[in-house]
């Protein structure tokens, strides 16, 4: 029997609660993804260990969290893995045809990293736009890649990056060698800013009530220094309620457009009679704060940023431990995708134990051991996270600030329990301090005098003017042709 095909679908910056099937406060319409969840298993506690684009994509490619592979911030980083050992490289060596369509965010961009063929966004997409008569219209509305101000698409639907990504994926399915299995990574650029959906998708949400952003009780002058600086440096405190509300609506519309486009891709699988023999994984590289706690973008470990949607639909030859339509609430990482897919395809090797990612099949088994996930971002001295899905501990090296949230009772992280007097909170806080100190001992973290220590806090950042004038992604309104971030 031929090995199962694999379709990995990722979005960029999609929150875990922005799926229709999640039934959250976000009224997002995603009928095709909802159906995929009913035919597979949906993971409700999936996390990005480093919620940034390049680190997360490196994690998917290697099965290693950022604190293991070393790419712990955005920048011009090569994937620290030999091409034959990346996920597509491993599958290619086993006879798979491998194809990447959409946003890969590799450096250099044309580095294949184990893929046989690639159609990249923005590089190939921009060239295609020029040939189609829309030269210069990639972000032709003038908004850059981290702008919050909502606008509409500068091109018709057939010429959007979302539609192009699906068409390139369908093209591969029609041109492939039907005698060999395939691994295709379909990677959407949306709903990453700019928030520029087609107006027709925005109109779908005109009559739907929008929930207000979440505001934590801790989120004032006593908020972690990183949070206060982020609001100032990106001018998020200057956004009006109207802009925030419109940005959320445009964000939902971009996700609905992706879902609509996915209907064509999933329909192509069915028309070619590939559905039953294809493993489909849907995920996002990280989430989006979307105004919660006064923040936009990602780069932190609050739930909207660090938690990601994750759905796995098996092929008929690779049944999962849980039946179709199940929900798994075990904590898992994006790093777990690599060992999951190599296990399901028989491509696992003995040396893979060195990768910290674990197969999702283990998470689906009943009675498994309690797993604590860790995260690290190289920013402002370091942001650290530890969570078992029920509790979450955060540490900011910049000012030594700690936060503790009981997620089972407070999924929106409104109440910081790091200073609570109850016995349980104090015990959990002490446990997680030790866990973080042990996990990141190489960073110089020590559990000293009842609190983590990592050098001295940087108090120089308290100058509001410096943070308003030295910001890299200011909300500055339209700029010519935007930028590529």
mmCIF file of N, CA and C in Angstrom, residues 201-301:
data_model
loop_
_atom_site.group_PDB
_atom_site.id
_atom_site.type_symbol
_atom_site.label_atom_id
_atom_site.label_comp_id
_atom_site.label_asym_id
_atom_site.label_seq_id
_atom_site.Cartn_x
_atom_site.Cartn_y
_atom_site.Cartn_z
ATOM 1 N N UNK A 201 -16.118 40.170 2.296
ATOM 2 C CA UNK A 201 -16.018 39.322 3.488
ATOM 3 C C UNK A 201 -16.238 40.131 4.760
ATOM 4 N N UNK A 202 -15.868 41.396 4.746
ATOM 5 C CA UNK A 202 -16.125 42.262 5.900
ATOM 6 C C UNK A 202 -17.624 42.453 6.087
ATOM 7 N N UNK A 203 -18.340 42.594 4.982
ATOM 8 C CA UNK A 203 -19.783 42.833 5.057
ATOM 9 C C UNK A 203 -20.507 41.667 5.735
ATOM 10 N N UNK A 204 -19.930 40.471 5.707
ATOM 11 C CA UNK A 204 -20.542 39.325 6.373
ATOM 12 C C UNK A 204 -20.684 39.550 7.872
ATOM 13 N N UNK A 205 -19.856 40.422 8.417
ATOM 14 C CA UNK A 205 -19.833 40.643 9.864
ATOM 15 C C UNK A 205 -20.517 41.943 10.282
ATOM 16 N N UNK A 206 -21.149 42.624 9.340
ATOM 17 C CA UNK A 206 -21.741 43.926 9.655
ATOM 18 C C UNK A 206 -22.827 43.849 10.718
ATOM 19 N N UNK A 207 -23.627 42.811 10.697
ATOM 20 C CA UNK A 207 -24.763 42.732 11.623
ATOM 21 C C UNK A 207 -24.477 41.848 12.832
ATOM 22 N N UNK A 208 -23.217 41.478 13.010
ATOM 23 C CA UNK A 208 -22.846 40.584 14.109
ATOM 24 C C UNK A 208 -22.198 41.388 15.229
ATOM 25 N N UNK A 209 -22.640 41.153 16.453
ATOM 26 C CA UNK A 209 -22.088 41.866 17.607
ATOM 27 C C UNK A 209 -20.642 41.450 17.840
ATOM 28 N N UNK A 210 -19.788 42.426 18.098
ATOM 29 C CA UNK A 210 -18.374 42.184 18.338
ATOM 30 C C UNK A 210 -18.074 42.308 19.831
ATOM 31 N N UNK A 211 -17.394 41.326 20.379
ATOM 32 C CA UNK A 211 -17.002 41.395 21.785
ATOM 33 C C UNK A 211 -15.888 42.422 21.966
ATOM 34 N N UNK A 212 -15.885 43.074 23.116
ATOM 35 C CA UNK A 212 -14.813 44.014 23.417
ATOM 36 C C UNK A 212 -13.535 43.256 23.756
ATOM 37 N N UNK A 213 -12.377 43.857 23.537
ATOM 38 C CA UNK A 213 -11.118 43.211 23.921
ATOM 39 C C UNK A 213 -11.078 42.919 25.421
ATOM 40 N N UNK A 214 -10.351 41.885 25.778
ATOM 41 C CA UNK A 214 -10.192 41.502 27.182
ATOM 42 C C UNK A 214 -9.251 42.485 27.873
ATOM 43 N N UNK A 215 -9.588 42.863 29.093
ATOM 44 C CA UNK A 215 -8.730 43.746 29.886
ATOM 45 C C UNK A 215 -8.477 43.090 31.235
ATOM 46 N N UNK A 216 -7.232 42.698 31.487
ATOM 47 C CA UNK A 216 -6.892 42.066 32.750
ATOM 48 C C UNK A 216 -6.903 43.050 33.903
ATOM 49 N N UNK A 217 -7.227 42.553 35.098
ATOM 50 C CA UNK A 217 -7.227 43.403 36.286
ATOM 51 C C UNK A 217 -5.827 43.937 36.590
ATOM 52 N N UNK A 218 -4.816 43.238 36.148
ATOM 53 C CA UNK A 218 -3.422 43.596 36.423
ATOM 54 C C UNK A 218 -2.872 44.620 35.436
ATOM 55 N N UNK A 219 -3.644 44.930 34.393
ATOM 56 C CA UNK A 219 -3.095 45.648 33.245
ATOM 57 C C UNK A 219 -3.234 47.164 33.379
ATOM 58 N N UNK A 220 -2.459 47.725 34.305
ATOM 59 C CA UNK A 220 -2.413 49.169 34.468
ATOM 60 C C UNK A 220 -0.976 49.613 34.620
ATOM 61 N N UNK A 221 -0.749 50.538 35.521
ATOM 62 C CA UNK A 221 0.615 51.017 35.754
ATOM 63 C C UNK A 221 1.504 49.934 36.345
ATOM 64 N N UNK A 222 0.883 48.919 36.948
ATOM 65 C CA UNK A 222 1.671 47.842 37.546
ATOM 66 C C UNK A 222 1.891 46.676 36.591
ATOM 67 N N UNK A 223 1.484 46.816 35.337
ATOM 68 C CA UNK A 223 1.690 45.753 34.347
ATOM 69 C C UNK A 223 3.180 45.534 34.130
ATOM 70 N N UNK A 224 3.574 44.360 33.666
ATOM 71 C CA UNK A 224 4.994 44.134 33.371
ATOM 72 C C UNK A 224 5.547 45.224 32.459
ATOM 73 N N UNK A 225 6.795 45.563 32.671
ATOM 74 C CA UNK A 225 7.417 46.630 31.897
ATOM 75 C C UNK A 225 7.346 46.343 30.401
ATOM 76 N N UNK A 226 7.495 45.076 30.016
ATOM 77 C CA UNK A 226 7.431 44.710 28.600
ATOM 78 C C UNK A 226 6.085 45.112 28.005
ATOM 79 N N UNK A 227 4.999 44.864 28.734
ATOM 80 C CA UNK A 227 3.661 45.190 28.238
ATOM 81 C C UNK A 227 3.510 46.693 28.068
ATOM 82 N N UNK A 228 3.934 47.459 29.061
ATOM 83 C CA UNK A 228 3.800 48.915 28.981
ATOM 84 C C UNK A 228 4.639 49.486 27.840
ATOM 85 N N UNK A 229 5.841 48.959 27.681
ATOM 86 C CA UNK A 229 6.709 49.446 26.608
ATOM 87 C C UNK A 229 6.164 49.077 25.234
ATOM 88 N N UNK A 230 5.575 47.893 25.122
ATOM 89 C CA UNK A 230 5.039 47.483 23.832
ATOM 90 C C UNK A 230 3.893 48.404 23.403
ATOM 91 N N UNK A 231 3.036 48.746 24.330
ATOM 92 C CA UNK A 231 1.936 49.654 23.991
ATOM 93 C C UNK A 231 2.456 51.014 23.535
ATOM 94 N N UNK A 232 3.516 51.507 24.203
ATOM 95 C CA UNK A 232 4.068 52.812 23.848
ATOM 96 C C UNK A 232 4.848 52.760 22.544
ATOM 97 N N UNK A 233 5.713 51.764 22.409
ATOM 98 C CA UNK A 233 6.604 51.723 21.251
ATOM 99 C C UNK A 233 5.849 51.522 19.951
ATOM 100 N N UNK A 234 4.706 50.842 20.010
ATOM 101 C CA UNK A 234 3.909 50.634 18.801
ATOM 102 C C UNK A 234 2.667 51.529 18.765
ATOM 103 N N UNK A 235 2.632 52.492 19.703
ATOM 104 C CA UNK A 235 1.553 53.490 19.735
ATOM 105 C C UNK A 235 0.163 52.857 19.842
ATOM 106 N N UNK A 236 0.100 51.701 20.474
ATOM 107 C CA UNK A 236 -1.179 51.010 20.582
ATOM 108 C C UNK A 236 -2.128 51.734 21.521
ATOM 109 N N UNK A 237 -1.569 52.511 22.444
ATOM 110 C CA UNK A 237 -2.418 53.252 23.370
ATOM 111 C C UNK A 237 -3.130 54.420 22.695
ATOM 112 N N UNK A 238 -2.738 54.731 21.464
ATOM 113 C CA UNK A 238 -3.360 55.832 20.726
ATOM 114 C C UNK A 238 -4.493 55.371 19.813
ATOM 115 N N UNK A 239 -4.690 54.068 19.702
ATOM 116 C CA UNK A 239 -5.740 53.553 18.825
ATOM 117 C C UNK A 239 -7.119 53.815 19.429
ATOM 118 N N UNK A 240 -8.030 54.291 18.616
ATOM 119 C CA UNK A 240 -9.390 54.534 19.092
ATOM 120 C C UNK A 240 -10.164 53.225 19.180
ATOM 121 N N UNK A 241 -11.260 53.241 19.935
ATOM 122 C CA UNK A 241 -12.110 52.058 20.032
ATOM 123 C C UNK A 241 -12.658 51.675 18.666
ATOM 124 N N UNK A 242 -12.933 52.667 17.840
ATOM 125 C CA UNK A 242 -13.478 52.398 16.509
ATOM 126 C C UNK A 242 -12.465 51.654 15.641
ATOM 127 N N UNK A 243 -11.201 52.061 15.710
ATOM 128 C CA UNK A 243 -10.162 51.397 14.925
ATOM 129 C C UNK A 243 -9.965 49.967 15.414
ATOM 130 N N UNK A 244 -9.940 49.775 16.725
ATOM 131 C CA UNK A 244 -9.765 48.432 17.282
ATOM 132 C C UNK A 244 -10.923 47.535 16.866
ATOM 133 N N UNK A 245 -12.126 48.044 16.949
ATOM 134 C CA UNK A 245 -13.304 47.248 16.576
ATOM 135 C C UNK A 245 -13.265 46.884 15.090
ATOM 136 N N UNK A 246 -12.902 47.841 14.254
ATOM 137 C CA UNK A 246 -12.826 47.573 12.818
ATOM 138 C C UNK A 246 -11.697 46.606 12.498
ATOM 139 N N UNK A 247 -10.582 46.721 13.210
ATOM 140 C CA UNK A 247 -9.461 45.807 12.988
ATOM 141 C C UNK A 247 -9.862 44.372 13.301
ATOM 142 N N UNK A 248 -10.618 44.183 14.365
ATOM 143 C CA UNK A 248 -11.080 42.840 14.720
ATOM 144 C C UNK A 248 -12.009 42.283 13.641
ATOM 145 N N UNK A 249 -12.904 43.115 13.138
ATOM 146 C CA UNK A 249 -13.814 42.674 12.081
ATOM 147 C C UNK A 249 -13.037 42.295 10.819
ATOM 148 N N UNK A 250 -12.055 43.081 10.449
ATOM 149 C CA UNK A 250 -11.252 42.786 9.264
ATOM 150 C C UNK A 250 -10.437 41.506 9.465
ATOM 151 N N UNK A 251 -9.967 41.290 10.670
ATOM 152 C CA UNK A 251 -9.225 40.062 10.997
ATOM 153 C C UNK A 251 -10.116 38.838 10.796
ATOM 154 N N UNK A 252 -11.339 38.900 11.314
ATOM 155 C CA UNK A 252 -12.276 37.793 11.115
ATOM 156 C C UNK A 252 -12.533 37.562 9.627
ATOM 157 N N UNK A 253 -12.685 38.636 8.878
ATOM 158 C CA UNK A 253 -12.977 38.527 7.449
ATOM 159 C C UNK A 253 -11.841 37.843 6.698
ATOM 160 N N UNK A 254 -10.602 38.123 7.083
ATOM 161 C CA UNK A 254 -9.461 37.479 6.430
ATOM 162 C C UNK A 254 -9.472 35.976 6.676
ATOM 163 N N UNK A 255 -9.844 35.572 7.884
ATOM 164 C CA UNK A 255 -9.912 34.142 8.199
ATOM 165 C C UNK A 255 -11.033 33.472 7.407
ATOM 166 N N UNK A 256 -12.168 34.138 7.281
ATOM 167 C CA UNK A 256 -13.274 33.575 6.502
ATOM 168 C C UNK A 256 -12.898 33.436 5.030
ATOM 169 N N UNK A 257 -12.139 34.380 4.503
ATOM 170 C CA UNK A 257 -11.669 34.265 3.122
ATOM 171 C C UNK A 257 -10.761 33.046 2.968
ATOM 172 N N UNK A 258 -9.860 32.830 3.923
ATOM 173 C CA UNK A 258 -9.007 31.641 3.884
ATOM 174 C C UNK A 258 -9.869 30.384 3.873
ATOM 175 N N UNK A 259 -10.863 30.347 4.744
ATOM 176 C CA UNK A 259 -11.727 29.175 4.828
ATOM 177 C C UNK A 259 -12.442 28.925 3.507
ATOM 178 N N UNK A 260 -12.940 29.991 2.890
ATOM 179 C CA UNK A 260 -13.608 29.849 1.596
ATOM 180 C C UNK A 260 -12.645 29.287 0.551
ATOM 181 N N UNK A 261 -11.422 29.830 0.515
ATOM 182 C CA UNK A 261 -10.430 29.358 -0.450
ATOM 183 C C UNK A 261 -10.053 27.905 -0.176
ATOM 184 N N UNK A 262 -9.980 27.545 1.099
ATOM 185 C CA UNK A 262 -9.660 26.159 1.444
ATOM 186 C C UNK A 262 -10.725 25.199 0.937
ATOM 187 N N UNK A 263 -11.943 25.666 0.814
ATOM 188 C CA UNK A 263 -12.985 24.811 0.262
ATOM 189 C C UNK A 263 -12.622 24.313 -1.120
ATOM 190 N N UNK A 264 -11.970 25.152 -1.915
ATOM 191 C CA UNK A 264 -11.542 24.732 -3.251
ATOM 192 C C UNK A 264 -10.409 23.713 -3.169
ATOM 193 N N UNK A 265 -9.465 23.935 -2.255
ATOM 194 C CA UNK A 265 -8.341 23.010 -2.133
ATOM 195 C C UNK A 265 -8.801 21.652 -1.615
ATOM 196 N N UNK A 266 -9.615 21.659 -0.581
ATOM 197 C CA UNK A 266 -10.110 20.394 -0.041
ATOM 198 C C UNK A 266 -11.025 19.701 -1.048
ATOM 199 N N UNK A 267 -11.767 20.488 -1.816
ATOM 200 C CA UNK A 267 -12.596 19.906 -2.868
ATOM 201 C C UNK A 267 -11.769 19.245 -3.948
ATOM 202 N N UNK A 268 -10.592 19.805 -4.245
ATOM 203 C CA UNK A 268 -9.703 19.199 -5.234
ATOM 204 C C UNK A 268 -9.214 17.838 -4.757
ATOM 205 N N UNK A 269 -8.905 17.732 -3.465
ATOM 206 C CA UNK A 269 -8.509 16.434 -2.920
ATOM 207 C C UNK A 269 -9.618 15.408 -3.122
ATOM 208 N N UNK A 270 -10.836 15.815 -2.874
ATOM 209 C CA UNK A 270 -11.956 14.883 -3.009
ATOM 210 C C UNK A 270 -12.219 14.531 -4.468
ATOM 211 N N UNK A 271 -12.103 15.511 -5.356
ATOM 212 C CA UNK A 271 -12.362 15.231 -6.770
ATOM 213 C C UNK A 271 -11.306 14.296 -7.347
ATOM 214 N N UNK A 272 -10.093 14.338 -6.800
ATOM 215 C CA UNK A 272 -9.045 13.413 -7.239
ATOM 216 C C UNK A 272 -9.043 12.115 -6.423
ATOM 217 N N UNK A 273 -10.031 11.967 -5.561
ATOM 218 C CA UNK A 273 -10.169 10.773 -4.708
ATOM 219 C C UNK A 273 -8.936 10.574 -3.823
ATOM 220 N N UNK A 274 -8.452 11.665 -3.273
ATOM 221 C CA UNK A 274 -7.280 11.638 -2.397
ATOM 222 C C UNK A 274 -7.648 11.848 -0.933
ATOM 223 N N UNK A 275 -8.886 12.201 -0.662
ATOM 224 C CA UNK A 275 -9.280 12.575 0.690
ATOM 225 C C UNK A 275 -9.014 11.468 1.702
ATOM 226 N N UNK A 276 -9.414 10.265 1.387
ATOM 227 C CA UNK A 276 -9.279 9.157 2.336
ATOM 228 C C UNK A 276 -7.829 8.763 2.571
ATOM 229 N N UNK A 277 -6.961 9.112 1.649
ATOM 230 C CA UNK A 277 -5.562 8.692 1.755
ATOM 231 C C UNK A 277 -4.627 9.849 2.109
ATOM 232 N N UNK A 278 -5.177 10.932 2.629
ATOM 233 C CA UNK A 278 -4.363 12.104 2.938
ATOM 234 C C UNK A 278 -4.518 12.517 4.395
ATOM 235 N N UNK A 279 -3.392 12.599 5.088
ATOM 236 C CA UNK A 279 -3.361 13.198 6.423
ATOM 237 C C UNK A 279 -3.407 14.713 6.240
ATOM 238 N N UNK A 280 -4.318 15.374 6.912
ATOM 239 C CA UNK A 280 -4.408 16.830 6.825
ATOM 240 C C UNK A 280 -4.168 17.421 8.212
ATOM 241 N N UNK A 281 -3.237 18.338 8.285
ATOM 242 C CA UNK A 281 -2.947 19.050 9.531
ATOM 243 C C UNK A 281 -3.205 20.531 9.297
ATOM 244 N N UNK A 282 -3.978 21.130 10.175
ATOM 245 C CA UNK A 282 -4.199 22.579 10.117
ATOM 246 C C UNK A 282 -3.678 23.207 11.396
ATOM 247 N N UNK A 283 -2.880 24.277 11.251
ATOM 248 C CA UNK A 283 -2.322 24.967 12.416
ATOM 249 C C UNK A 283 -1.980 26.396 12.032
ATOM 250 N N UNK A 284 -1.537 27.172 13.007
ATOM 251 C CA UNK A 284 -1.011 28.505 12.760
ATOM 252 C C UNK A 284 0.324 28.622 13.474
ATOM 253 N N UNK A 285 1.175 29.534 13.009
ATOM 254 C CA UNK A 285 2.500 29.647 13.618
ATOM 255 C C UNK A 285 2.449 30.308 14.988
ATOM 256 N N UNK A 286 1.459 31.142 15.223
ATOM 257 C CA UNK A 286 1.250 31.806 16.507
ATOM 258 C C UNK A 286 -0.078 32.535 16.422
ATOM 259 N N UNK A 287 -0.457 33.208 17.484
ATOM 260 C CA UNK A 287 -1.729 33.903 17.499
ATOM 261 C C UNK A 287 -1.588 35.402 17.292
ATOM 262 N N UNK A 288 -2.588 36.126 17.763
ATOM 263 C CA UNK A 288 -2.667 37.592 17.596
ATOM 264 C C UNK A 288 -3.407 38.166 18.810
ATOM 265 N N UNK A 289 -2.824 39.158 19.472
ATOM 266 C CA UNK A 289 -3.453 39.730 20.666
ATOM 267 C C UNK A 289 -4.771 40.433 20.333
ATOM 268 N N UNK A 290 -4.852 41.075 19.190
ATOM 269 C CA UNK A 290 -6.102 41.638 18.671
ATOM 270 C C UNK A 290 -6.770 42.606 19.659
ATOM 271 N N UNK A 291 -5.965 43.368 20.367
ATOM 272 C CA UNK A 291 -6.495 44.362 21.293
ATOM 273 C C UNK A 291 -6.627 43.888 22.721
ATOM 274 N N UNK A 292 -6.535 42.583 22.967
ATOM 275 C CA UNK A 292 -6.629 42.080 24.336
ATOM 276 C C UNK A 292 -5.468 42.609 25.173
ATOM 277 N N UNK A 293 -5.771 43.014 26.385
ATOM 278 C CA UNK A 293 -4.785 43.591 27.312
ATOM 279 C C UNK A 293 -4.081 44.803 26.704
ATOM 280 N N UNK A 294 -4.748 45.462 25.765
ATOM 281 C CA UNK A 294 -4.191 46.657 25.156
ATOM 282 C C UNK A 294 -3.094 46.396 24.149
ATOM 283 N N UNK A 295 -2.981 45.157 23.667
ATOM 284 C CA UNK A 295 -1.889 44.780 22.771
ATOM 285 C C UNK A 295 -2.413 44.293 21.423
ATOM 286 N N UNK A 296 -1.590 44.447 20.410
ATOM 287 C CA UNK A 296 -1.782 43.804 19.116
ATOM 288 C C UNK A 296 -0.510 43.024 18.796
ATOM 289 N N UNK A 297 -0.562 42.243 17.710
ATOM 290 C CA UNK A 297 0.563 41.434 17.233
ATOM 291 C C UNK A 297 0.763 40.206 18.132
ATOM 292 N N UNK A 298 2.000 39.734 18.267
ATOM 293 C CA UNK A 298 2.289 38.507 19.009
ATOM 294 C C UNK A 298 3.457 38.787 19.960
ATOM 295 N N UNK A 299 4.454 37.899 19.988
ATOM 296 C CA UNK A 299 5.714 38.118 20.708
ATOM 297 C C UNK A 299 5.586 38.025 22.215
ATOM 298 N N UNK A 300 4.492 37.479 22.728
ATOM 299 C CA UNK A 300 4.354 37.311 24.169
ATOM 300 C C UNK A 300 3.632 35.992 24.428
ATOM 301 N N UNK A 301 3.508 35.631 25.696
ATOM 302 C CA UNK A 301 2.968 34.316 26.031
ATOM 303 C C UNK A 301 1.556 34.348 26.612
#
